[in-house]
XYZ file of C-alpha atoms in Angstrom:
779
model
C 154.766 -35.877 69.621
C 155.139 -39.635 70.103
C 156.679 -40.880 73.330
C 160.007 -42.752 73.426
C 159.812 -46.475 72.770
C 159.306 -48.330 76.050
C 156.844 -51.171 75.368
C 157.893 -53.732 72.770
C 156.084 -56.770 71.364
C 158.083 -59.484 69.603
C 156.157 -61.959 67.475
C 158.088 -65.178 67.014
C 160.077 -66.738 69.861
C 162.742 -68.654 67.937
C 166.417 -67.997 68.559
C 166.343 -64.591 66.866
C 162.985 -63.469 68.258
C 163.931 -64.532 71.769
C 167.264 -62.744 71.372
C 165.574 -59.493 70.320
C 163.099 -59.782 73.203
C 165.895 -60.400 75.700
C 167.931 -57.460 74.455
C 164.950 -55.113 74.628
C 164.568 -56.246 78.251
C 168.285 -55.511 78.732
C 167.505 -51.974 77.532
C 164.845 -51.604 80.239
C 161.787 -52.145 78.037
C 158.625 -54.022 78.962
C 158.408 -56.862 76.450
C 155.575 -59.112 75.270
C 156.783 -62.266 73.463
C 154.198 -64.002 71.287
C 154.160 -67.230 69.292
C 151.657 -69.681 67.840
C 149.359 -71.968 69.810
C 150.505 -75.595 69.437
C 147.859 -78.165 68.554
C 146.271 -79.621 71.659
C 148.320 -77.525 74.087
C 146.822 -77.019 77.551
C 148.915 -73.875 77.976
C 148.253 -71.858 74.832
C 151.355 -69.704 75.391
C 153.684 -72.613 76.106
C 156.067 -71.896 73.193
C 156.777 -68.303 74.254
C 157.055 -69.336 77.906
C 159.554 -72.026 76.976
C 161.624 -69.485 75.044
C 161.692 -67.185 78.069
C 162.909 -70.006 80.312
C 165.568 -70.895 77.751
C 166.911 -67.328 77.927
C 168.074 -68.094 81.470
C 170.188 -71.003 80.177
C 171.439 -69.574 76.896
C 175.126 -69.610 75.983
C 176.206 -66.992 75.093
C 173.877 -65.309 77.551
C 170.996 -63.378 75.994
C 170.282 -61.477 79.204
C 172.722 -58.988 80.689
C 171.287 -59.922 84.083
C 168.918 -62.760 84.930
C 166.525 -60.350 86.648
C 165.820 -58.747 83.271
C 163.693 -61.775 82.421
C 161.027 -60.341 84.734
C 160.423 -57.616 82.146
C 159.280 -60.213 79.587
C 155.793 -61.718 79.541
C 154.510 -64.489 77.298
C 151.452 -64.747 75.098
C 150.213 -66.117 71.797
C 149.052 -64.628 68.507
C 145.499 -65.989 68.790
C 144.605 -64.588 72.198
C 146.898 -61.623 72.772
C 147.028 -59.450 69.636
C 144.334 -57.287 71.222
C 146.929 -56.184 73.807
C 149.065 -54.431 71.182
C 147.146 -51.158 71.104
C 149.408 -49.427 73.614
C 152.710 -50.900 72.447
C 155.316 -48.585 70.913
C 157.005 -51.095 68.616
C 155.885 -54.462 67.284
C 158.538 -56.538 65.503
C 157.721 -59.661 63.518
C 160.363 -62.402 63.605
C 158.578 -65.347 61.985
C 159.276 -67.743 59.131
C 160.553 -66.241 55.846
C 157.269 -66.920 54.033
C 155.662 -63.945 52.323
C 152.071 -65.213 52.558
C 152.360 -66.042 56.258
C 153.860 -62.634 57.019
C 151.155 -60.775 55.086
C 148.466 -62.758 56.900
C 149.960 -61.718 60.233
C 150.158 -58.044 59.179
C 146.457 -58.087 58.293
C 145.665 -59.196 61.846
C 148.036 -56.671 63.383
C 146.356 -53.834 61.487
C 143.213 -54.411 63.546
C 144.930 -54.036 66.910
C 147.977 -51.754 66.839
C 147.790 -48.189 68.132
C 147.970 -45.025 65.990
C 151.655 -44.463 66.864
C 152.822 -48.083 66.932
C 155.861 -48.744 64.752
C 155.717 -52.154 63.051
C 158.722 -53.882 61.541
C 159.948 -57.151 60.094
C 163.268 -58.768 60.932
C 163.409 -60.382 57.499
C 166.885 -60.907 56.109
C 165.811 -61.635 52.547
C 162.349 -60.327 51.603
C 162.018 -56.804 50.118
C 159.877 -54.297 51.972
C 157.983 -53.533 48.764
C 156.658 -57.099 48.723
C 155.886 -57.203 52.445
C 153.622 -54.124 52.345
C 151.455 -55.251 49.409
C 147.847 -55.067 50.577
C 148.802 -53.357 53.843
C 146.657 -50.375 54.932
C 148.430 -47.117 54.064
C 148.243 -45.878 57.633
C 150.119 -48.966 58.856
C 152.537 -48.887 55.904
C 153.489 -45.334 56.922
C 154.958 -46.843 60.121
C 156.335 -50.097 58.686
C 160.101 -50.709 58.534
C 162.483 -53.554 57.992
C 164.710 -53.877 61.075
C 167.284 -56.542 60.296
C 169.161 -57.628 63.426
C 172.207 -59.869 63.333
C 172.475 -62.929 65.548
C 173.019 -62.876 68.477
C 171.163 -59.540 68.846
C 172.760 -58.676 72.188
C 176.324 -58.896 70.931
C 176.340 -57.910 67.241
C 175.870 -54.139 66.922
C 174.730 -53.979 63.286
C 171.084 -53.107 62.641
C 170.043 -52.596 59.019
C 166.946 -50.450 58.625
C 164.914 -50.180 55.416
C 162.372 -47.422 55.032
C 160.519 -45.863 52.065
C 159.094 -42.556 50.882
C 155.685 -43.508 52.296
C 157.095 -43.943 55.832
C 156.657 -41.016 58.197
C 160.124 -39.602 58.917
C 159.251 -39.179 62.579
C 158.656 -42.929 62.876
C 162.045 -43.702 61.347
C 163.791 -41.167 63.566
C 161.953 -42.381 66.664
C 162.957 -45.974 66.051
C 166.528 -45.184 64.988
C 167.168 -43.094 68.108
C 165.847 -45.908 70.283
C 167.959 -48.525 68.506
C 171.068 -46.341 68.728
C 170.870 -45.115 72.302
C 168.900 -47.851 74.087
C 169.755 -51.008 72.145
C 173.299 -49.865 71.359
C 173.054 -50.515 67.636
C 175.010 -49.078 64.725
C 171.967 -48.196 62.619
C 172.675 -48.447 58.892
C 170.007 -47.162 56.520
C 169.686 -49.443 53.483
C 167.816 -49.271 50.224
C 165.102 -51.835 49.618
C 167.367 -54.262 47.786
C 167.709 -58.058 48.212
C 170.029 -58.946 51.089
C 170.315 -55.235 51.973
C 174.031 -54.467 52.534
C 175.889 -56.897 54.787
C 174.373 -60.162 53.594
C 174.383 -59.056 49.970
C 178.149 -58.558 50.049
C 178.970 -61.075 52.786
C 177.196 -63.965 51.087
C 178.844 -63.031 47.788
C 182.259 -63.198 49.487
C 181.456 -66.606 50.990
C 180.184 -68.056 47.725
C 183.086 -66.637 45.739
C 185.485 -68.205 48.230
C 183.623 -71.540 48.095
C 183.934 -71.601 44.313
C 187.632 -70.693 44.398
C 188.342 -73.343 47.031
C 186.939 -76.058 44.772
C 188.542 -74.607 41.639
C 191.973 -74.597 43.313
C 191.481 -77.979 44.949
C 192.137 -76.490 48.391
C 191.048 -77.949 51.706
C 188.681 -75.997 53.946
C 191.605 -75.434 56.340
C 193.744 -73.927 53.573
C 190.912 -71.633 52.482
C 190.143 -70.431 55.997
C 193.817 -69.964 56.849
C 194.222 -67.606 53.871
C 190.853 -65.819 54.094
C 190.830 -65.074 57.812
C 193.328 -62.956 59.692
C 195.713 -62.428 56.748
C 193.056 -60.248 55.057
C 191.516 -58.773 58.216
C 188.574 -61.184 58.538
C 187.826 -63.176 61.739
C 189.523 -66.567 61.993
C 186.205 -68.307 61.222
C 186.867 -66.959 57.707
C 184.517 -68.779 55.299
C 183.810 -72.399 56.172
C 184.001 -71.756 59.885
C 181.494 -68.932 59.424
C 179.095 -71.166 57.475
C 179.229 -73.631 60.372
C 178.529 -70.825 62.848
C 175.557 -69.426 60.910
C 174.221 -72.850 59.941
C 174.811 -74.752 56.721
C 171.060 -75.030 56.124
C 170.345 -71.351 56.836
C 173.080 -70.286 54.430
C 171.302 -72.277 51.727
C 167.991 -70.513 52.395
C 169.616 -67.076 52.148
C 171.270 -67.981 48.838
C 167.999 -69.268 47.397
C 166.204 -66.066 48.367
C 168.929 -63.896 46.841
C 168.854 -65.873 43.610
C 165.094 -65.488 43.340
C 165.163 -61.719 43.896
C 168.361 -60.515 42.218
C 168.200 -59.330 38.592
C 169.543 -61.825 36.000
C 172.593 -59.709 35.210
C 173.804 -59.524 38.815
C 177.322 -61.022 39.137
C 176.064 -63.140 42.041
C 174.529 -65.552 39.518
C 177.990 -66.252 38.059
C 179.409 -67.776 41.241
C 176.628 -69.773 42.895
C 175.957 -73.408 42.223
C 179.481 -74.672 42.808
C 179.405 -76.927 45.848
C 175.619 -77.161 46.001
C 175.790 -80.964 45.996
C 178.217 -80.810 48.929
C 175.835 -78.611 50.926
C 172.812 -80.813 50.214
C 174.684 -83.963 51.229
C 175.768 -82.338 54.484
C 172.229 -81.235 55.333
C 170.845 -84.686 54.522
C 173.374 -86.262 56.902
C 172.635 -83.786 59.714
C 175.866 -81.832 59.311
C 174.214 -78.426 59.578
C 177.036 -76.676 61.440
C 177.651 -76.074 65.119
C 173.978 -76.542 65.966
C 174.071 -80.046 64.436
C 176.665 -82.816 64.430
C 179.170 -80.413 62.956
C 179.679 -78.939 59.527
C 182.838 -78.311 57.588
C 184.460 -78.761 60.990
C 183.447 -80.950 63.877
C 184.747 -81.887 67.313
C 185.384 -85.593 67.773
C 186.278 -87.298 71.028
C 189.359 -89.461 70.859
C 190.874 -90.964 73.982
C 188.924 -88.568 76.179
C 190.142 -85.525 74.231
C 188.150 -83.380 71.813
C 189.852 -83.298 68.446
C 188.934 -80.723 65.808
C 188.337 -82.408 62.462
C 187.784 -80.963 58.995
C 185.586 -82.322 56.215
C 187.043 -83.218 52.838
C 185.213 -81.396 50.045
C 185.817 -84.343 47.712
C 185.100 -87.429 49.853
C 182.990 -85.995 52.686
C 185.220 -87.766 55.209
C 186.607 -86.129 58.344
C 190.219 -86.079 59.493
C 192.182 -84.049 62.073
C 192.239 -80.406 60.984
C 195.551 -79.140 59.654
C 196.600 -76.329 61.994
C 199.401 -75.237 59.650
C 197.424 -75.067 56.444
C 198.359 -71.485 55.533
C 200.634 -70.762 52.587
C 203.792 -68.663 53.161
C 201.971 -65.660 51.684
C 199.667 -65.535 54.716
C 202.434 -63.836 56.703
C 202.486 -61.017 54.147
C 199.055 -59.909 55.349
C 200.775 -57.997 58.162
C 202.385 -55.794 55.507
C 199.099 -55.105 53.716
C 196.769 -56.567 51.110
C 198.919 -55.395 48.198
C 202.063 -57.262 49.332
C 199.953 -60.331 50.090
C 198.359 -60.317 46.630
C 201.779 -59.889 44.988
C 203.407 -62.842 46.735
C 204.360 -65.642 44.301
C 202.470 -68.645 45.666
C 199.121 -70.295 45.031
C 197.673 -69.049 48.310
C 198.206 -65.450 47.224
C 196.713 -66.171 43.801
C 193.666 -67.667 45.557
C 193.231 -64.599 47.774
C 193.754 -62.219 44.834
C 191.077 -63.887 42.756
C 188.511 -63.629 45.563
C 189.366 -60.063 46.574
C 189.289 -58.745 43.014
C 185.779 -60.074 42.507
C 184.439 -59.290 45.999
C 185.730 -55.738 46.212
C 184.678 -54.866 42.671
C 181.249 -56.346 43.483
C 181.044 -53.908 46.411
C 181.627 -51.038 43.972
C 179.021 -52.569 41.628
C 176.442 -52.320 44.457
C 176.727 -48.508 44.698
C 174.275 -46.765 44.665
C 171.737 -49.631 44.534
C 172.103 -50.849 48.128
C 173.334 -47.457 49.387
C 175.114 -44.423 47.978
C 177.155 -44.140 51.187
C 180.435 -46.099 51.089
C 181.014 -45.356 54.793
C 177.733 -47.110 55.655
C 178.674 -50.117 53.527
C 182.096 -50.322 55.178
C 180.495 -49.967 58.618
C 177.994 -52.723 57.872
C 180.760 -55.186 57.024
C 182.873 -54.194 60.016
C 180.147 -54.498 62.646
C 178.032 -57.167 60.932
C 180.768 -59.539 59.741
C 183.526 -58.222 62.030
C 185.870 -57.384 59.152
C 188.796 -55.239 60.255
C 188.214 -52.948 57.261
C 185.259 -52.482 54.974
C 185.549 -53.167 51.212
C 186.204 -49.556 50.230
C 188.765 -49.145 52.998
C 190.438 -52.299 51.645
C 190.570 -50.822 48.157
C 192.040 -47.591 49.497
C 194.676 -49.589 51.395
C 195.687 -51.229 48.101
C 195.276 -47.997 46.162
C 192.218 -47.392 43.999
C 194.282 -46.878 40.822
C 196.393 -49.927 41.645
C 193.249 -51.978 42.180
C 191.770 -50.862 38.860
C 194.997 -51.888 37.095
C 194.827 -55.301 38.758
C 191.279 -55.738 37.456
C 192.277 -54.743 33.930
C 195.369 -56.987 33.937
C 193.247 -59.959 34.994
C 190.746 -59.289 32.203
C 187.945 -58.245 34.574
C 185.583 -55.370 33.944
C 185.889 -52.214 36.040
C 182.712 -50.764 37.622
C 182.204 -47.095 36.840
C 182.311 -46.098 40.499
C 185.748 -47.697 40.827
C 186.987 -45.659 37.863
C 185.687 -42.533 39.606
C 187.537 -43.486 42.788
C 190.771 -44.123 40.875
C 190.541 -40.671 39.287
C 189.788 -39.116 42.658
C 192.638 -40.759 44.581
C 190.403 -43.116 46.548
C 187.090 -43.390 48.360
C 188.139 -41.425 51.455
C 190.078 -38.321 52.376
C 190.500 -36.156 55.463
C 189.727 -32.428 55.537
C 190.114 -30.339 58.698
C 190.388 -33.501 60.750
C 187.089 -34.928 59.458
C 186.539 -37.940 57.193
C 185.265 -37.228 53.671
C 183.668 -39.939 51.506
C 183.281 -40.237 47.756
C 179.752 -40.044 46.349
C 178.560 -41.639 43.101
C 178.661 -38.256 41.349
C 182.367 -37.910 42.159
C 182.094 -35.270 44.882
C 183.491 -35.623 48.394
C 181.149 -35.051 51.338
C 181.634 -35.227 55.095
C 180.756 -38.525 56.742
C 177.669 -38.094 58.898
C 177.566 -39.780 62.275
C 175.148 -39.483 65.195
C 175.872 -36.638 67.581
C 177.799 -37.447 70.751
C 180.004 -40.073 69.166
C 183.743 -39.815 69.641
C 186.663 -42.161 68.991
C 190.406 -42.073 69.516
C 190.694 -42.232 65.723
C 188.874 -38.869 65.615
C 191.399 -37.369 68.030
C 194.311 -38.726 65.986
C 192.997 -37.050 62.826
C 192.532 -33.739 64.610
C 195.900 -33.406 66.282
C 198.986 -34.975 67.812
C 199.262 -36.795 71.108
C 200.253 -34.674 74.099
C 202.547 -37.499 75.196
C 203.176 -40.975 73.850
C 205.239 -44.106 74.414
C 205.058 -47.687 73.159
C 202.119 -48.679 75.364
C 199.962 -45.582 75.853
C 199.210 -42.064 74.656
C 197.625 -38.931 76.092
C 195.160 -36.981 73.920
C 193.281 -33.699 74.241
C 189.541 -34.520 74.097
C 188.596 -30.857 74.195
C 186.853 -28.831 76.908
C 189.756 -29.394 79.285
C 189.495 -33.171 79.385
C 192.440 -35.398 78.499
C 192.285 -39.045 77.438
C 194.763 -41.762 78.360
C 194.687 -44.441 75.668
C 196.373 -47.819 76.139
C 197.655 -49.483 72.955
C 199.770 -52.349 74.287
C 198.853 -55.919 73.309
C 195.395 -56.635 74.781
C 195.949 -53.235 76.476
C 197.822 -55.094 79.222
C 199.383 -53.025 82.016
C 203.125 -52.513 81.956
C 205.500 -49.806 83.246
C 204.876 -47.635 80.174
C 201.080 -47.590 80.692
C 201.737 -46.550 84.261
C 204.143 -43.856 83.136
C 201.413 -42.309 80.976
C 198.846 -42.471 83.788
C 201.244 -40.687 86.135
C 202.063 -38.152 83.396
C 198.351 -37.484 82.929
C 197.875 -36.849 86.647
C 200.908 -34.535 86.728
C 199.699 -32.594 83.659
C 196.158 -32.294 84.975
C 197.257 -31.011 88.342
C 199.951 -28.625 87.081
C 198.281 -27.204 83.977
C 194.688 -26.738 85.082
C 192.897 -29.513 83.201
C 189.294 -30.279 84.142
C 189.523 -34.076 84.217
C 190.955 -37.320 82.866
C 189.288 -40.147 80.926
C 190.904 -43.570 80.550
C 189.634 -45.435 77.472
C 190.307 -46.563 73.923
C 188.769 -47.771 70.663
C 189.944 -51.364 71.105
C 187.648 -54.314 71.853
C 189.128 -54.639 75.371
C 189.724 -51.985 78.004
C 192.567 -53.875 79.722
C 193.223 -57.600 80.037
C 195.356 -57.206 83.182
C 199.077 -57.118 83.880
C 201.637 -58.017 81.216
C 202.410 -61.581 82.375
C 205.082 -62.037 79.729
C 207.033 -59.149 81.194
C 206.726 -60.598 84.702
C 207.852 -64.063 83.610
C 210.785 -62.618 81.719
C 211.977 -60.843 84.855
C 211.410 -63.935 87.013
C 213.406 -66.145 84.655
C 216.300 -63.704 85.026
C 215.840 -63.819 88.813
C 215.228 -60.052 88.649
C 213.003 -60.076 91.738
C 213.746 -56.423 92.459
C 212.285 -55.474 89.064
C 209.123 -57.472 89.779
C 208.751 -55.885 93.203
C 209.273 -52.436 91.682
C 206.569 -53.227 89.077
C 204.099 -54.112 91.846
C 204.967 -51.043 93.892
C 204.744 -48.781 90.815
C 201.260 -50.132 90.072
C 200.093 -49.409 93.602
C 201.536 -45.890 93.519
C 200.012 -45.203 90.098
C 196.542 -46.381 91.058
C 196.622 -44.428 94.323
C 197.660 -41.343 92.329
C 194.591 -41.826 90.129
C 192.319 -42.201 93.138
C 193.523 -39.052 94.890
C 194.146 -36.910 91.811
C 193.049 -33.276 92.189
C 190.776 -33.592 89.137
C 188.149 -36.294 88.474
C 189.239 -39.477 86.709
C 186.651 -41.460 84.716
C 187.185 -44.909 83.199
C 185.409 -45.789 79.939
C 185.285 -49.576 80.152
C 184.438 -52.053 77.416
C 185.200 -55.700 76.775
C 187.712 -57.369 79.074
C 188.489 -55.439 82.256
C 190.422 -58.100 84.129
C 192.924 -58.080 86.980
C 194.818 -54.806 86.735
C 192.110 -53.545 84.371
C 189.423 -54.076 87.005
C 191.653 -52.398 89.588
C 191.866 -49.299 87.380
C 188.067 -49.033 87.351
C 187.892 -49.260 91.135
C 190.423 -46.448 91.633
C 188.568 -43.974 89.387
C 185.999 -41.465 90.602
C 183.465 -42.868 88.176
C 183.014 -45.450 85.457
C 181.037 -45.071 82.279
C 180.761 -48.707 81.253
C 179.765 -50.128 77.918
C 177.040 -52.712 78.523
C 179.454 -55.407 77.368
C 182.082 -54.849 80.071
C 183.446 -58.090 81.505
C 185.015 -57.270 84.853
C 186.791 -59.459 87.380
C 189.825 -59.985 89.588
C 191.163 -63.204 88.073
C 194.686 -63.285 89.492
C 194.265 -66.625 91.294
C 194.040 -68.238 87.854
C 197.704 -67.349 87.339
C 198.783 -68.231 90.851
C 198.849 -64.782 92.470
C 196.521 -62.319 94.233
C 195.412 -58.786 93.295
C 198.209 -56.470 94.362
C 197.423 -53.076 92.832
C 194.809 -52.274 95.465
C 192.145 -54.676 94.233
C 191.722 -56.391 97.591
C 191.239 -53.230 99.647
C 189.071 -51.530 97.006
C 186.689 -54.452 96.533
C 186.163 -54.890 100.273
C 185.561 -51.170 100.704
C 183.107 -50.963 97.808
C 181.135 -54.018 98.923
C 180.715 -52.320 102.296
C 180.103 -48.772 101.065
C 177.593 -49.772 98.373
C 175.529 -51.872 100.798
C 176.152 -55.076 98.856
C 176.850 -57.097 102.025
C 175.564 -57.090 105.582
C 177.211 -54.850 108.151
C 180.171 -56.047 110.183
C 183.835 -56.899 109.563
C 183.362 -60.383 108.125
C 180.741 -60.008 105.302
C 182.909 -57.812 102.996
C 185.860 -60.154 103.572
C 183.818 -63.265 102.763
C 182.239 -61.820 99.627
C 185.559 -60.462 98.323
C 187.146 -63.845 99.054
C 184.378 -65.552 97.074
C 184.726 -63.271 94.046
C 188.537 -63.213 93.962
C 189.136 -66.779 95.130
C 186.932 -68.236 92.397
C 188.033 -65.678 89.765
C 184.446 -64.662 89.067
C 183.964 -62.377 86.067
C 180.893 -60.218 85.568
C 179.503 -60.968 82.111
C 177.978 -57.528 81.677
C 178.236 -54.071 83.187
C 174.948 -54.717 84.966
C 176.390 -57.801 86.662
C 179.574 -55.828 87.475
C 177.441 -53.301 89.356
C 175.980 -56.061 91.529
C 179.510 -57.283 92.325
C 180.795 -53.864 93.368
C 183.177 -53.303 90.469
C 180.889 -50.549 89.162
C 179.243 -48.138 91.589
C 175.466 -47.694 91.968
C 175.644 -44.225 90.404
C 178.042 -45.200 87.606
C 176.517 -45.087 84.142
C 176.086 -47.795 81.554
C 176.262 -46.890 77.869
C 174.757 -49.405 75.462
C 176.304 -47.993 72.292
C 180.080 -48.490 72.049
C 180.332 -45.558 69.621
C 179.069 -43.189 72.346
C 181.266 -44.464 75.179
C 184.128 -41.943 75.090
C 181.809 -38.987 74.567
C 179.676 -40.090 77.517
C 182.779 -40.545 79.681
C 183.997 -37.071 78.759
C 180.602 -35.601 79.670
C 180.718 -37.400 83.026
C 184.209 -36.040 83.746
C 182.978 -32.501 83.030
C 180.025 -33.010 85.397
C 182.303 -34.197 88.189
C 184.742 -31.315 87.648
C 182.289 -28.832 89.164
C 183.539 -28.190 92.734
C 185.466 -31.472 92.647
C 187.170 -32.805 95.768
C 189.186 -36.066 95.917
C 187.696 -38.867 98.036
C 188.607 -39.362 101.698
C 190.842 -42.405 102.336
C 189.045 -45.442 103.742
C 189.805 -47.211 106.995
C 188.986 -50.859 107.581
C 188.130 -53.038 110.554
C 189.193 -56.578 109.636
C 188.680 -59.878 111.498
C 192.335 -60.962 111.715
C 193.449 -64.587 112.364
C 189.979 -65.843 113.275
C 188.652 -64.605 109.954
C 191.488 -66.262 108.056
C 190.840 -69.538 109.859
C 187.198 -69.483 108.747
C 188.172 -68.858 105.129
C 190.869 -71.544 105.213
C 188.363 -74.046 106.568
C 185.980 -73.386 103.667
C 188.785 -73.965 101.138
C 189.911 -77.115 102.932
C 186.411 -78.561 102.533
C 186.515 -77.764 98.801
C 189.894 -79.470 98.517
C 188.633 -82.597 100.269
C 185.715 -82.786 97.811
C 188.048 -82.353 94.827
C 186.809 -78.854 93.935
C 190.064 -77.118 94.863
C 193.576 -78.143 93.813
C 196.694 -78.175 95.962
C 197.889 -74.843 94.630
C 194.396 -73.361 94.943
C 194.774 -73.947 98.674
C 198.138 -72.160 98.723
C 196.970 -69.158 96.704
C 193.673 -68.692 98.535
C 195.565 -69.007 101.826
C 197.560 -65.918 100.898
C 194.384 -64.196 99.718
C 192.655 -64.995 103.026
C 195.634 -63.543 104.895
C 195.402 -60.244 102.993
C 191.625 -59.889 103.197
C 191.414 -60.757 106.897
C 194.137 -58.256 107.779
C 196.928 -60.544 108.965
C 197.608 -60.111 112.682
C 195.134 -57.273 113.190
C 191.992 -57.699 115.312
C 188.523 -56.236 115.657
C 189.479 -53.549 118.153
C 191.763 -51.677 115.782
C 191.334 -50.183 112.325
C 193.828 -50.348 109.464
C 194.384 -47.968 106.571
C 194.839 -48.500 102.847
C 198.633 -48.522 103.060
C 198.476 -51.403 105.540
C 196.510 -53.581 103.118
C 198.646 -52.522 100.145
C 201.733 -53.673 102.025
C 200.081 -57.036 102.664
C 199.210 -57.350 98.959
C 202.868 -56.776 98.065
C 204.062 -59.343 100.577
C 201.575 -61.978 99.436
C 202.318 -61.623 95.739
C 206.036 -61.605 96.516
C 205.749 -65.009 98.174
C 203.471 -66.493 95.526
C 205.541 -65.188 92.620
C 208.502 -67.226 93.765
C 206.611 -70.538 93.733
C 207.135 -72.894 90.807
C 203.423 -73.763 90.734
C 202.497 -70.095 90.277
C 205.011 -69.695 87.460
C 203.544 -72.799 85.822
C 200.122 -71.137 85.924
C 201.461 -67.973 84.333
C 203.250 -69.842 81.549
C 200.188 -71.981 80.848
C 197.950 -68.907 80.617
C 200.342 -67.219 78.189
C 200.607 -70.339 76.011
C 196.962 -71.466 75.990
C 194.861 -68.565 77.247
C 193.354 -70.946 79.823
C 194.005 -71.383 83.566
C 196.052 -74.328 84.775
C 194.523 -76.391 87.590
C 197.622 -77.586 89.446
């Protein structure tokens, strides 16, 4: 039996190849990055070495931790192919030229090992063409593995196999991609564009054509085709800029050359081609160039977003209110939006009718699994719903009638769905999908995946309010799910956490998990609620909110059953404090953790100060003695540092050395549940910490450091005030080195400090600015 994939070679060190190499290093693999030898180069591996150095500077960051770069070595395809014999997976990420790829495969065939999986990252070329002339033994281990850029952050991975490919090779790679790389692996048929780009590019081109036909501006098109229909705000023209105007052209050309003549794609391309060519000629290739359909222009020291006219090619300030009134109807559903009597709704209707019926037209050619197609669009293009989920939300019969009324043809699969009542149903709490033959079958997902949506289908919440719910995960584990805006903490979240502790302790539960399906675990405290109370001079309510948070988090920490946090996305302020009060964290790799309260003019007051100092000491992240934990905590909190991955969070003390990191978001809740069950065996709550803090001398040292920053212009006047309060809490106030203090002592100091800061106008200005702009105010 072949061993798990551990050694990976990436051939091609461009943006995508470097991204794949970096992410394999993130997964703990040893990686060899190869590229060509430049003419006359003294260092024959200079291109790959340069790509590795660039990983350390990339934005967004390719590496989850800079030390991961040590797992990557550089080479070149003239001198180093002989090293590939003991590599588990070799992925080619070179130019989309069939002859060049085949030439490389011929060389690889001479050097790869008997179990080496070989793949191409091509986004356009069919596997059947790539394997022509390839030795059968190599073809039996050759896949298409189509990553989406950037590979670290976008979870979609389209995999194309064939009857000649050994099933064990496909399973070996898919398991690795799922569990180690954290990918949603979607199996695709060997069709041009596979799934996501085939449908996504159609949607973009159909929208481009409609925009010109209606005489709309790019701002009007994007305003209607973004959030109102459940698509990211980049919508169409913003997305082209992000991907690259020139790259979009290459993908379209490849699709046109490979799609059959009767494919509906041919009916919509061509419109706007002169616009694209003119933009490329002038260097307007999107965000990587001078701009694209949008650009940022500096006027009077400010960066102004400008939009390009599709008729004149000139730029002018982008219209931020370009949406038609119908855009607001999107909150009520696609049907009400399409029925609204304005030109914006007619524009959206035209595009959705063609795009969604095209999705049905693609079944079973690209895949016979509508769930896979929906998943590909949701994780590849970040659509809120896939095309078949969209049709079901409108009503399959309703959608068919809309097609007929507009004079459009109706794909046979759509007729089947209309007669069946839709593409999806639920039986015994499990999702069923429609197949091309009209039968309903259970959706297959990898084992050990669990979502809150699964729990909702299988039963009712144990308790629920407007901000949180408690669910039975099975096996004696309960889940607390936040569902407030950005999952921000408010009194109702806290109520559910306390309820969960009470239920667990009184009814014999085995453990508690805190997690959700949302992109963010918890973005911190509900600032709007705090400001509302402050504006009413309801200081007692604010103080009660702070005290309730401290009591709730202490209840979690000393609960009689284990509490595990399943973190993902933003875990800021009060969200980070939740993690630190749990017995364990199972963190998605993309967990962004930090105590950022100083940015809104306050300090952590739900135990963040005492927990961070204690963890820095207990985990051996600082030198011994009273001052090192204080200084490091002051640095992290005072500068509002945020870990940009779970791995970085571990180094900062937010995640413990023995906490686990899960790369696949789909597995997070199941892994957290398993961890809670492990901890439940002979569980005992932790012993309370005591602290020896430096007192006034320690505060003086911290104040001096901030004063120097202020004199050099790196700290503002209110920074000095806020960090002064922070220094007072962390140093222990009037305590000294000959006495120890307990957790309650520091919690009381946190309450006092935030009480003083919350009454300052400058702090309130910071809160209001954050709520209005999402950015910190430097006052």
